[in-house]
Amino acid sequence: MYTLGINAAYHDCSATLVRDGIVLAAAEEERFTRIKHGKRPLPFTTWQLPFHAIDYCLREVGIALKEVQHIAYSYDPFLLLGERGAAEEIALPMQPSAKASVEWSAPWDPLFLSYIVNAPRQLASGAPHHIRERFGGVRHDGPFQWHYVEHHLAHEASAFLASPFEECAVLTMDGRGELATTSYGVFEDRKYRRLKQVNLPHSLGLLYEEVTDYLGFLRSSDEYKVMALASYGEPAHAARFRDILRYTGDGNYETTRVDWESLFGPRRARGAAMEKRHFDIARSLQLVLEETVLRMVDWLKHETGMKNLAMAGGVALNCVLNARVRDAGVFDKVWVQPAAGDAGTSLGAALWIDAMHRERAAARWHMEHAFLGPEYSNAEIEKFLMYSKMPYRHVDDVSTAAAYLLAENKVIGWFQGRMEFGPRALGGRSILASPIDPEMQAHLNNIKDREDFRPVAPVVMEEHAADWFVDGEVAPFMLFVFDVRPDKAAQIPSVRHVDGTARVQTINRAQHPAYYDLLEAFKKKTGVPVLINTSFNTRGEPVVCTPRDAVESFASTPIDALVIGSFILEKQR
Ligand SMILES: [Fe+2]
């Protein structure tokens, strides 16, 4: 049984294809359209399905849309109409107060609703001409069955159904769903029960977005930059933020809308110089967010008694917050969905509908890596390289050859195997460099045209994580920070952030053999089992997807070499 998950509601539109509980393919639409977060600029904000990502998923598995039995759409527009409560629709016991009750009167909603409610028809008849073939013979009233899945249920399912846990507590936090902005639940005995939700207008994600916007960054895109800024500031405005975000007990909180300019002065223009007050605002926001979420986590533990916690939603991409939750020790283990933002709701919705409709129980799928996107064979890569007329050479052992380049302090584009699902590059589409040179962070920020306060992150061989990072443990998705061990800090200066932490990725050989072998070869040459790993893109661009994207990015930036499949391209200095 095939189930196709689709997210198209707000941003980060994506598709995921599941067969009998196993995720076979997943990708974000931005990687194909090259429009970051799938958001088109005004006035072209017309809502659209992620046709390229859907087409990729079908092509990866070699099927046509008519072979898909269920479509799981990670948004339920009928919840907005208030005509039915969440309980009957999503078959979860919910508290009466959780029913649709918030009035929503934004002027664009009727149009938005009509587009979304028309999604089944658009899927059947609206595919772009060049991919029409894979969509042939499909009508909107069949053969697939269409399911609207509540946005936060999709986030929740992306956490507990993909986690390694047989039972766990679940916490999701984002900007907004239909009504919910935060949800709590418990997964046990193969059943899911929602305990509570926080509804609009109270929202941790929207608060963080507003401050991101005020500080001169892109909302629902650059929140991680505010998190990085926070390390440089003092919590001078914490008291004010405690008025804006108040924990009110029993898992509830309230956020107050404020006029940021009257509170903190004029907003920072995009690209303008950073001032101390900007750092302090970021620090204060981050601190109060952490304080609040720790109390929410305490309540969830008290209510569920569970040992483990699974998290998702855009706020769970905050790896400093995640580390605070981990270090609080309230739960023994914390797992965060790597595509915690809205892209991951296509995966969660698909897994949920699959689990609801599958006749035979199968072994649970665990998300052990995020390599769920397109891959290109050596033949396909070489065909493009010949066409591009750029000089290249073939090597038998790319890992060793790349390790030599890195040991010579060269920066390489690393394009190997399947593309990652989710916002982080994890060794499929990465820019890699040596962490030994203290100047490398500034050099990489320059190459990628990034702000100079931005840290770069390390990847470490899994078995060496504890030798280089305090309490270093398995962390394959770069979702937690760890302190760099003081005795090792001088050897990897460029990955150590100003606060002494690093956003670590661990890798084992099963997850990505070529990537692991590269680290091993680099360790043999230098004694250091760590590399800098940053996403293969330039400012404002989505991560590269195809060989063409990789070669274009290589040609237009001062990267020294491109290691793509079994081929190496090098620039002459
Ligand atoms: Fe969301």
Coordinates of C-alpha atoms and ligand atoms in Angstrom, one line a residue:
M1 CA 0.0 0.0 0.0
Y2 CA 1.4 3.3 -1.1
T3 CA 0.7 6.6 0.8
L4 CA 1.8 9.9 -0.4
G5 CA 2.2 12.7 2.1
I6 CA 2.0 16.3 1.0
N7 CA 2.7 19.6 2.8
A8 CA 1.7 22.7 1.0
A9 CA 0.0 24.9 3.7
Y10 CA 2.4 27.6 4.7
H11 CA 6.0 27.1 3.7
D12 CA 8.6 24.4 3.2
C13 CA 6.2 22.4 0.9
S14 CA 7.3 18.8 0.5
A15 CA 6.3 15.3 -0.4
T16 CA 7.0 11.9 1.1
L17 CA 6.2 8.4 -0.2
V18 CA 5.5 5.6 2.2
R19 CA 5.0 1.9 1.4
D20 CA 3.7 -0.3 4.2
G21 CA 5.2 1.8 7.0
I22 CA 8.6 2.4 5.3
V23 CA 9.5 5.9 4.1
L24 CA 11.0 5.3 0.6
A25 CA 11.4 8.9 -0.6
A26 CA 11.0 12.5 0.8
A27 CA 12.0 15.9 -0.5
E28 CA 11.3 19.6 -0.2
E29 CA 10.0 21.4 -3.3
E30 CA 12.5 24.2 -2.9
R31 CA 15.3 21.9 -4.0
F32 CA 13.7 21.5 -7.5
T33 CA 12.3 24.9 -8.0
R34 CA 15.3 26.7 -6.4
I35 CA 12.9 29.0 -4.6
K36 CA 13.9 28.8 -0.9
H37 CA 11.2 27.5 1.5
G38 CA 8.9 27.2 -1.5
K39 CA 7.8 30.8 -0.9
R40 CA 7.3 32.8 -4.1
P41 CA 7.7 36.6 -3.8
L42 CA 4.8 38.9 -4.0
P43 CA 2.6 39.2 -6.0
F44 CA 3.0 35.5 -7.0
T45 CA 2.1 34.0 -3.6
T46 CA -0.6 31.7 -5.2
W47 CA -0.8 28.5 -3.3
Q48 CA 0.4 25.4 -5.2
L49 CA 1.1 21.7 -4.6
P50 CA 4.7 20.6 -4.6
F51 CA 4.5 18.9 -8.0
H52 CA 8.2 18.5 -8.4
A53 CA 8.7 16.8 -5.1
I54 CA 5.7 14.6 -5.7
D55 CA 7.0 13.7 -9.1
Y56 CA 10.4 12.9 -7.6
C57 CA 8.9 10.5 -5.0
L58 CA 6.9 8.6 -7.7
R59 CA 9.9 8.4 -10.0
E60 CA 12.2 7.2 -7.2
V61 CA 9.9 4.3 -6.5
G62 CA 9.0 3.8 -10.2
I63 CA 5.2 4.2 -9.9
A64 CA 2.5 6.5 -11.2
L65 CA 0.1 8.5 -9.2
K66 CA -2.7 6.1 -10.0
E67 CA -0.9 3.4 -8.0
V68 CA -1.1 5.4 -4.8
Q69 CA -3.9 4.4 -2.5
H70 CA -3.9 7.3 0.0
I71 CA -3.0 10.9 -0.1
A72 CA -2.2 12.4 3.4
Y73 CA -2.4 16.2 3.3
S74 CA -0.9 17.8 6.4
Y75 CA -3.5 20.5 6.9
D76 CA -7.2 20.3 7.6
P77 CA -9.0 23.4 6.3
F78 CA -12.3 22.2 7.8
L79 CA -10.9 22.9 11.3
L80 CA -10.7 26.5 10.3
L81 CA -14.4 26.7 9.5
G82 CA -15.2 25.8 13.0
E83 CA -18.0 23.5 11.8
R84 CA -16.4 20.4 13.3
G85 CA -14.1 20.0 16.3
A86 CA -10.8 18.3 16.0
A87 CA -11.9 15.3 18.1
E88 CA -14.2 13.6 15.6
E89 CA -12.0 14.3 12.6
I90 CA -8.6 13.1 13.8
A91 CA -9.9 10.3 16.0
L92 CA -7.9 11.4 19.0
P93 CA -9.4 12.0 22.4
M94 CA -9.1 15.8 22.9
Q95 CA -10.1 18.1 25.7
P96 CA -13.3 20.0 25.0
S97 CA -11.4 23.2 25.1
A98 CA -9.2 22.0 22.3
K99 CA -12.1 22.2 19.8
A100 CA -12.1 24.8 17.1
S101 CA -13.1 28.0 18.9
V102 CA -10.7 30.7 17.8
E103 CA -12.2 33.1 15.4
W104 CA -10.0 33.7 12.4
S105 CA -10.9 36.6 10.2
A106 CA -7.9 37.2 8.0
P107 CA -9.1 38.6 4.7
W108 CA -7.2 36.1 2.7
D109 CA -8.6 33.0 4.3
P110 CA -11.5 32.4 2.0
L111 CA -9.2 32.3 -1.0
F112 CA -6.7 30.2 1.0
L113 CA -9.4 27.8 2.0
S114 CA -10.8 27.4 -1.5
Y115 CA -7.3 26.6 -2.8
I116 CA -6.7 24.0 -0.2
V117 CA -10.1 22.4 -0.4
N118 CA -9.5 22.2 -4.1
A119 CA -6.2 20.4 -3.6
P120 CA -7.5 16.9 -4.7
R121 CA -8.8 18.3 -7.9
Q122 CA -5.6 20.2 -8.5
L123 CA -3.5 17.1 -7.9
A124 CA -5.5 15.1 -10.5
S125 CA -5.6 17.8 -13.2
G126 CA -3.2 20.6 -12.4
A127 CA 0.2 18.9 -12.8
P128 CA 2.7 20.9 -15.0
H129 CA 2.8 19.6 -18.5
H130 CA 6.3 18.1 -18.3
I131 CA 5.4 15.7 -15.5
R132 CA 1.8 15.0 -16.7
E133 CA 2.7 11.5 -17.8
R134 CA 3.2 10.3 -14.2
F135 CA -0.1 11.8 -13.3
G136 CA -2.1 10.3 -16.2
G137 CA -5.3 8.4 -15.7
V138 CA -6.1 10.0 -12.3
R139 CA -9.4 11.7 -11.3
H140 CA -9.8 13.8 -8.3
D141 CA -12.5 11.5 -6.9
G142 CA -10.2 8.4 -7.4
P143 CA -8.4 6.1 -7.4
F144 CA -6.6 7.6 -4.4
Q145 CA -8.4 8.4 -1.1
W146 CA -7.7 11.9 0.1
H147 CA -7.2 12.6 3.8
Y148 CA -6.8 16.0 5.5
V149 CA -4.5 15.5 8.5
E150 CA -4.4 18.2 11.2
H151 CA -1.1 20.1 11.0
H152 CA 0.0 19.4 14.5
L153 CA -1.0 15.7 14.3
A154 CA 1.3 15.5 11.3
H155 CA 4.1 17.1 13.3
E156 CA 3.4 14.7 16.2
A157 CA 3.4 11.6 14.0
S158 CA 6.7 12.7 12.4
A159 CA 8.1 12.6 15.9
F160 CA 6.8 9.4 17.5
L161 CA 6.4 7.2 14.4
A162 CA 9.9 8.0 13.1
S163 CA 11.6 7.9 16.6
P164 CA 13.4 4.9 18.0
F165 CA 10.9 4.7 20.9
E166 CA 8.1 2.1 21.4
E167 CA 6.5 4.6 23.8
C168 CA 7.2 8.2 24.5
A169 CA 5.8 11.6 25.4
V170 CA 5.4 14.0 22.5
L171 CA 5.9 17.7 22.3
T172 CA 5.4 19.9 19.2
M173 CA 5.9 23.6 18.9
D174 CA 5.7 25.8 15.8
G175 CA 4.4 29.1 14.5
R176 CA 0.9 27.9 13.8
G177 CA -1.2 25.1 12.5
E178 CA -4.9 25.5 11.7
L179 CA -5.5 26.5 15.4
A180 CA -2.9 24.8 17.5
T181 CA 0.6 26.2 18.0
T182 CA 1.8 23.7 20.6
S183 CA 0.7 20.1 21.4
Y184 CA 1.4 17.5 24.0
G185 CA 0.7 13.9 23.7
V186 CA 1.6 10.3 24.7
F187 CA 2.4 7.4 22.4
E188 CA 1.9 3.9 24.1
D189 CA 0.5 0.5 23.2
R190 CA 0.7 1.6 19.6
K191 CA -1.9 4.3 20.2
Y192 CA -1.6 8.0 20.2
R193 CA -3.5 10.3 22.6
R194 CA -3.2 14.1 22.6
L195 CA -3.2 15.5 26.1
K196 CA -3.4 19.2 25.4
Q197 CA -2.9 21.9 22.9
V198 CA -2.2 25.6 23.0
N199 CA -4.1 27.6 20.4
L200 CA -3.6 30.8 18.5
P201 CA -2.9 33.6 19.1
H202 CA -0.4 32.3 21.7
S203 CA 2.6 30.9 19.9
L204 CA 6.3 30.3 20.7
G205 CA 7.1 30.1 17.0
L206 CA 5.3 33.3 16.0
L207 CA 7.0 35.2 18.9
Y208 CA 10.5 34.0 17.7
E209 CA 9.5 35.0 14.1
E210 CA 8.5 38.5 15.1
V211 CA 11.8 39.1 16.9
T212 CA 13.6 37.6 13.9
D213 CA 11.8 40.1 11.7
Y214 CA 12.5 43.0 14.1
L215 CA 16.2 42.2 14.1
G216 CA 16.3 42.5 10.3
F217 CA 16.2 38.9 9.3
L218 CA 13.8 36.9 7.2
R219 CA 10.8 35.6 9.2
S220 CA 10.1 31.8 9.2
S221 CA 13.6 31.3 7.6
D222 CA 16.3 33.0 9.7
E223 CA 15.3 32.1 13.2
Y224 CA 18.5 30.1 13.6
K225 CA 20.5 33.2 13.0
V226 CA 18.8 34.8 16.0
M227 CA 19.7 31.7 18.0
A228 CA 23.4 32.1 17.0
L229 CA 23.3 35.9 17.9
A230 CA 22.0 35.0 21.3
S231 CA 25.4 33.6 22.3
Y232 CA 27.0 37.0 22.0
G233 CA 24.5 38.9 24.2
E234 CA 23.5 39.4 27.8
P235 CA 20.0 38.7 29.0
A236 CA 19.4 42.4 29.7
H237 CA 15.8 42.3 28.6
A238 CA 14.8 39.0 30.2
A239 CA 12.2 40.7 32.5
R240 CA 10.5 42.3 29.5
F241 CA 10.4 39.0 27.7
R242 CA 8.9 37.3 30.8
D243 CA 6.0 39.7 30.5
I244 CA 5.6 39.0 26.8
L245 CA 5.8 35.2 27.2
R246 CA 4.2 33.9 30.4
Y247 CA 3.9 30.3 31.5
T248 CA 0.5 30.0 33.2
G249 CA 0.7 26.5 34.6
D250 CA -0.4 23.0 33.5
G251 CA 1.3 23.2 30.1
N252 CA -0.3 26.5 29.2
Y253 CA 1.4 29.7 28.2
E254 CA 0.4 33.1 26.9
T255 CA 2.1 35.4 24.5
T256 CA 1.3 39.1 24.2
R257 CA 1.6 41.0 21.0
V258 CA 3.8 44.1 21.5
D259 CA 5.0 47.0 19.6
W260 CA 8.7 46.1 19.3
E261 CA 9.8 49.6 18.2
S262 CA 8.3 51.3 21.3
L263 CA 9.9 48.7 23.5
F264 CA 13.4 48.4 22.0
G265 CA 13.8 51.3 19.5
P266 CA 13.9 51.3 15.7
R267 CA 14.0 47.9 14.0
R268 CA 17.3 46.9 12.3
A269 CA 17.3 47.3 8.6
R270 CA 18.2 44.2 6.6
G271 CA 22.0 44.1 6.3
A272 CA 22.6 46.9 8.7
A273 CA 25.4 46.7 11.3
M274 CA 24.7 44.7 14.4
E275 CA 24.6 46.6 17.7
K276 CA 24.9 45.3 21.3
R277 CA 21.2 45.7 21.9
H278 CA 20.5 43.3 19.0
F279 CA 22.6 40.6 20.6
D280 CA 21.0 41.3 24.0
I281 CA 17.4 41.1 22.6
A282 CA 18.3 37.8 21.0
R283 CA 19.8 36.4 24.2
S284 CA 16.9 37.5 26.3
L285 CA 14.4 35.9 23.9
Q286 CA 16.3 32.7 23.8
L287 CA 16.7 32.5 27.6
V288 CA 12.9 33.1 28.2
L289 CA 12.0 30.6 25.5
E290 CA 14.3 28.0 27.2
E291 CA 12.8 28.7 30.7
T292 CA 9.3 28.3 29.4
V293 CA 9.9 25.1 27.4
L294 CA 11.7 23.6 30.4
R295 CA 8.5 24.1 32.5
M296 CA 6.4 22.7 29.7
V297 CA 8.6 19.7 29.6
D298 CA 8.3 19.2 33.4
W299 CA 4.5 19.3 33.1
L300 CA 4.6 16.7 30.3
K301 CA 6.8 14.4 32.3
H302 CA 4.4 14.8 35.3
E303 CA 1.4 14.0 33.1
T304 CA 2.8 11.0 31.3
G305 CA 5.6 9.5 33.4
M306 CA 7.2 8.5 30.2
K307 CA 11.0 7.9 30.0
N308 CA 11.5 9.3 26.5
L309 CA 10.5 12.4 24.7
A310 CA 10.0 13.0 20.9
M311 CA 9.8 16.5 19.5
A312 CA 8.9 18.2 16.3
G313 CA 7.7 21.6 15.0
G314 CA 9.9 24.4 13.8
V315 CA 10.8 25.5 17.3
A316 CA 12.4 22.1 17.8
L317 CA 15.1 23.1 15.2
N318 CA 16.5 25.3 18.0
C319 CA 19.5 23.1 18.9
V320 CA 20.5 25.2 21.9
L321 CA 17.0 24.8 23.3
N322 CA 17.1 21.1 22.6
A323 CA 20.4 20.8 24.5
R324 CA 18.8 22.5 27.5
V325 CA 15.9 20.0 27.4
R326 CA 18.4 17.1 27.1
D327 CA 20.6 18.4 29.9
A328 CA 17.7 19.0 32.3
G329 CA 17.5 15.2 32.5
V330 CA 13.7 15.2 32.9
F331 CA 13.5 12.6 30.2
D332 CA 16.1 9.9 29.8
K333 CA 16.3 10.3 26.0
V334 CA 15.2 13.1 23.7
W335 CA 14.7 12.5 20.0
V336 CA 13.9 15.3 17.5
Q337 CA 12.6 14.8 14.0
P338 CA 15.3 16.1 11.7
A339 CA 12.7 17.7 9.4
A340 CA 11.1 19.3 12.4
G341 CA 9.8 22.3 10.4
D342 CA 6.8 22.1 8.1
A343 CA 8.6 19.9 5.5
G344 CA 8.4 17.1 8.0
T345 CA 4.6 17.2 8.1
S346 CA 4.4 15.4 4.8
L347 CA 6.4 12.6 6.4
G348 CA 4.3 12.6 9.5
A349 CA 1.0 12.7 7.7
A350 CA 2.0 9.9 5.4
L351 CA 3.2 7.7 8.3
W352 CA 0.0 8.4 10.2
I353 CA -2.5 7.6 7.4
D354 CA -0.4 4.5 6.5
A355 CA -0.6 3.3 10.1
M356 CA -4.4 3.9 10.2
H357 CA -5.1 2.0 7.0
R358 CA -2.6 -0.8 6.8
E359 CA -4.1 -4.2 7.3
R360 CA -0.9 -6.0 8.3
A361 CA 1.3 -4.7 11.1
A362 CA 4.9 -4.4 10.0
A363 CA 8.1 -3.8 11.8
R364 CA 8.3 -0.2 12.9
W365 CA 10.4 2.1 10.7
H366 CA 13.0 4.2 12.5
M367 CA 14.5 7.3 10.9
E368 CA 18.2 6.4 11.3
H369 CA 19.3 8.9 8.6
A370 CA 17.8 11.6 6.5
F371 CA 19.1 10.5 3.0
L372 CA 15.7 10.2 1.4
G373 CA 16.1 12.5 -1.6
P374 CA 17.4 12.1 -5.2
E375 CA 20.7 10.3 -6.1
Y376 CA 22.6 10.5 -9.4
S377 CA 24.6 7.7 -10.9
N378 CA 28.2 8.2 -12.1
A379 CA 26.9 7.9 -15.7
E380 CA 24.4 10.7 -15.1
I381 CA 27.0 12.9 -13.4
E382 CA 29.6 12.3 -16.1
K383 CA 27.1 13.1 -18.8
F384 CA 26.5 16.5 -17.3
L385 CA 30.3 17.1 -16.6
M386 CA 31.0 16.4 -20.3
Y387 CA 28.3 18.8 -21.3
S388 CA 29.6 21.5 -18.9
K389 CA 33.1 21.3 -20.5
M390 CA 34.7 21.8 -17.1
P391 CA 37.9 19.7 -16.5
Y392 CA 37.5 16.8 -14.2
R393 CA 39.2 13.5 -13.2
H394 CA 37.9 10.1 -12.2
V395 CA 39.2 8.6 -8.9
D396 CA 38.6 5.1 -7.6
D397 CA 38.5 6.1 -4.0
V398 CA 36.9 9.5 -3.5
S399 CA 37.0 9.4 0.3
T400 CA 40.8 9.2 0.4
A401 CA 41.3 11.7 -2.5
A402 CA 38.9 14.2 -0.7
A403 CA 40.7 13.7 2.6
Y404 CA 44.0 14.7 0.9
L405 CA 42.4 17.9 -0.4
L406 CA 41.0 18.7 3.1
A407 CA 44.3 18.1 4.8
E408 CA 45.8 20.6 2.4
N409 CA 43.3 23.1 3.8
K410 CA 41.1 23.1 0.7
V411 CA 37.4 23.7 0.9
I412 CA 35.4 21.1 -1.0
G413 CA 31.9 20.7 -2.3
W414 CA 30.8 17.2 -1.4
F415 CA 28.0 15.7 -3.5
Q416 CA 27.6 12.0 -2.7
G417 CA 24.6 9.7 -2.7
R418 CA 21.0 10.7 -1.8
M419 CA 20.1 14.2 -0.9
E420 CA 19.0 14.9 2.7
F421 CA 15.4 15.5 3.8
G422 CA 15.1 18.5 6.2
P423 CA 17.0 21.7 6.4
R424 CA 20.5 20.4 7.4
A425 CA 23.1 19.1 5.0
L426 CA 24.5 15.9 6.6
G427 CA 27.0 14.6 4.1
G428 CA 24.9 14.2 1.0
R429 CA 25.1 17.8 -0.2
S430 CA 27.7 19.5 2.0
I431 CA 30.6 21.9 1.9
L432 CA 33.5 20.4 3.9
A433 CA 36.7 21.8 5.3
S434 CA 39.4 21.2 7.9
P435 CA 38.5 22.4 11.5
I436 CA 42.2 22.7 12.4
D437 CA 42.8 26.1 10.9
P438 CA 41.4 28.9 13.2
E439 CA 40.7 31.1 10.2
M440 CA 38.5 28.6 8.5
Q441 CA 35.2 29.8 10.0
A442 CA 35.7 33.3 8.6
H443 CA 36.9 31.9 5.3
L444 CA 33.8 29.7 4.9
N445 CA 31.4 32.6 5.9
N446 CA 33.1 34.6 3.2
I447 CA 32.8 31.9 0.6
K448 CA 29.1 31.4 1.4
D449 CA 28.5 35.2 1.8
R450 CA 27.2 34.7 5.3
E451 CA 27.2 37.0 8.3
D452 CA 30.5 36.8 10.2
F453 CA 28.8 35.9 13.5
R454 CA 27.5 32.6 12.1
P455 CA 29.2 29.5 13.5
V456 CA 30.1 26.5 11.4
A457 CA 29.4 23.0 12.7
P458 CA 31.4 19.8 13.1
V459 CA 30.8 16.3 11.9
V460 CA 32.6 13.6 14.0
M461 CA 33.0 9.8 13.7
E462 CA 30.4 8.4 16.0
E463 CA 32.8 6.4 18.1
H464 CA 35.0 9.4 18.8
A465 CA 32.2 11.8 19.8
A466 CA 32.8 11.5 23.5
D467 CA 36.5 12.1 23.1
W468 CA 36.0 15.5 21.5
F469 CA 32.7 16.8 23.0
V470 CA 31.6 16.8 26.6
D471 CA 29.1 13.9 27.1
G472 CA 29.2 13.4 23.3
E473 CA 26.6 10.9 22.2
V474 CA 24.9 9.7 19.0
A475 CA 23.5 12.8 17.3
P476 CA 23.1 12.2 13.6
F477 CA 21.0 15.2 12.7
M478 CA 22.8 18.3 14.1
L479 CA 19.9 19.1 16.4
F480 CA 21.8 19.4 19.7
V481 CA 24.8 21.5 20.8
F482 CA 27.6 20.0 22.9
D483 CA 30.5 21.6 24.7
V484 CA 33.8 21.1 23.0
R485 CA 36.2 19.3 25.4
P486 CA 38.6 21.9 26.7
D487 CA 41.6 19.6 26.1
K488 CA 40.6 19.3 22.4
A489 CA 39.5 22.9 21.8
A490 CA 42.9 24.0 20.4
Q491 CA 42.8 21.3 17.8
I492 CA 39.4 22.2 16.3
P493 CA 39.2 26.0 16.9
S494 CA 37.0 26.8 13.9
V495 CA 34.0 24.7 15.0
R496 CA 33.9 26.1 18.5
H497 CA 31.3 28.8 18.9
V498 CA 31.9 31.8 21.1
D499 CA 30.1 30.1 24.0
G500 CA 32.3 27.0 23.8
T501 CA 29.7 24.8 22.1
A502 CA 29.4 23.1 18.7
R503 CA 26.3 21.9 16.8
V504 CA 27.5 18.3 16.4
Q505 CA 26.7 15.7 13.8
T506 CA 27.9 12.2 14.5
I507 CA 28.2 9.7 11.6
N508 CA 28.6 5.9 11.5
R509 CA 29.5 3.8 8.4
A510 CA 26.0 2.4 7.9
Q511 CA 24.5 5.9 7.5
H512 CA 26.8 7.0 4.7
P513 CA 29.9 4.8 3.9
A514 CA 31.7 7.3 1.7
Y515 CA 31.3 10.2 4.2
Y516 CA 32.4 8.0 7.1
D517 CA 35.4 6.7 5.1
L518 CA 36.4 10.3 4.4
L519 CA 36.5 11.2 8.1
E520 CA 38.5 8.0 8.7
A521 CA 41.0 9.0 6.0
F522 CA 41.2 12.5 7.3
K523 CA 41.9 11.2 10.8
K524 CA 44.7 8.9 9.5
K525 CA 46.4 12.0 7.9
T526 CA 45.8 14.5 10.7
G527 CA 44.9 12.6 13.9
V528 CA 41.5 14.5 14.0
P529 CA 38.3 12.6 13.4
V530 CA 36.3 15.8 12.9
L531 CA 35.5 18.0 9.8
I532 CA 33.5 21.2 9.3
N533 CA 30.2 20.4 7.6
T534 CA 28.1 23.2 6.3
S535 CA 25.3 23.1 3.7
F536 CA 26.2 23.1 0.0
N537 CA 24.6 26.4 -1.1
T538 CA 25.2 30.1 -1.1
R539 CA 23.3 32.9 0.6
G540 CA 19.6 32.8 0.0
E541 CA 19.8 29.6 -2.2
P542 CA 18.3 26.3 -1.3
V543 CA 20.8 23.4 -0.8
V544 CA 22.0 22.0 -4.2
C545 CA 20.1 19.0 -5.5
T546 CA 21.3 18.0 -9.0
P547 CA 24.8 17.8 -10.5
R548 CA 24.0 20.9 -12.4
D549 CA 23.2 22.8 -9.2
A550 CA 26.5 21.6 -7.7
V551 CA 28.6 22.6 -10.7
E552 CA 27.0 26.0 -10.9
S553 CA 27.5 26.6 -7.2
F554 CA 31.2 25.4 -7.5
A555 CA 31.8 27.6 -10.5
S556 CA 30.3 30.7 -8.9
T557 CA 32.0 30.5 -5.5
P558 CA 35.6 30.3 -4.4
I559 CA 35.3 26.6 -3.3
D560 CA 38.5 24.9 -4.2
A561 CA 37.2 21.5 -5.4
L562 CA 34.1 19.6 -6.1
V563 CA 33.9 15.9 -5.2
I564 CA 30.9 14.6 -7.1
G565 CA 30.3 10.9 -7.4
S566 CA 33.6 9.4 -8.5
F567 CA 34.8 12.6 -10.0
I568 CA 36.9 15.6 -8.8
L569 CA 36.9 19.1 -10.3
E570 CA 39.6 21.4 -9.0
K571 CA 40.2 25.1 -9.5
Q572 CA 43.7 26.2 -10.4
R573 CA 45.0 28.7 -7.8
Ligands
FE1 FE 4.3 23.6 11.6

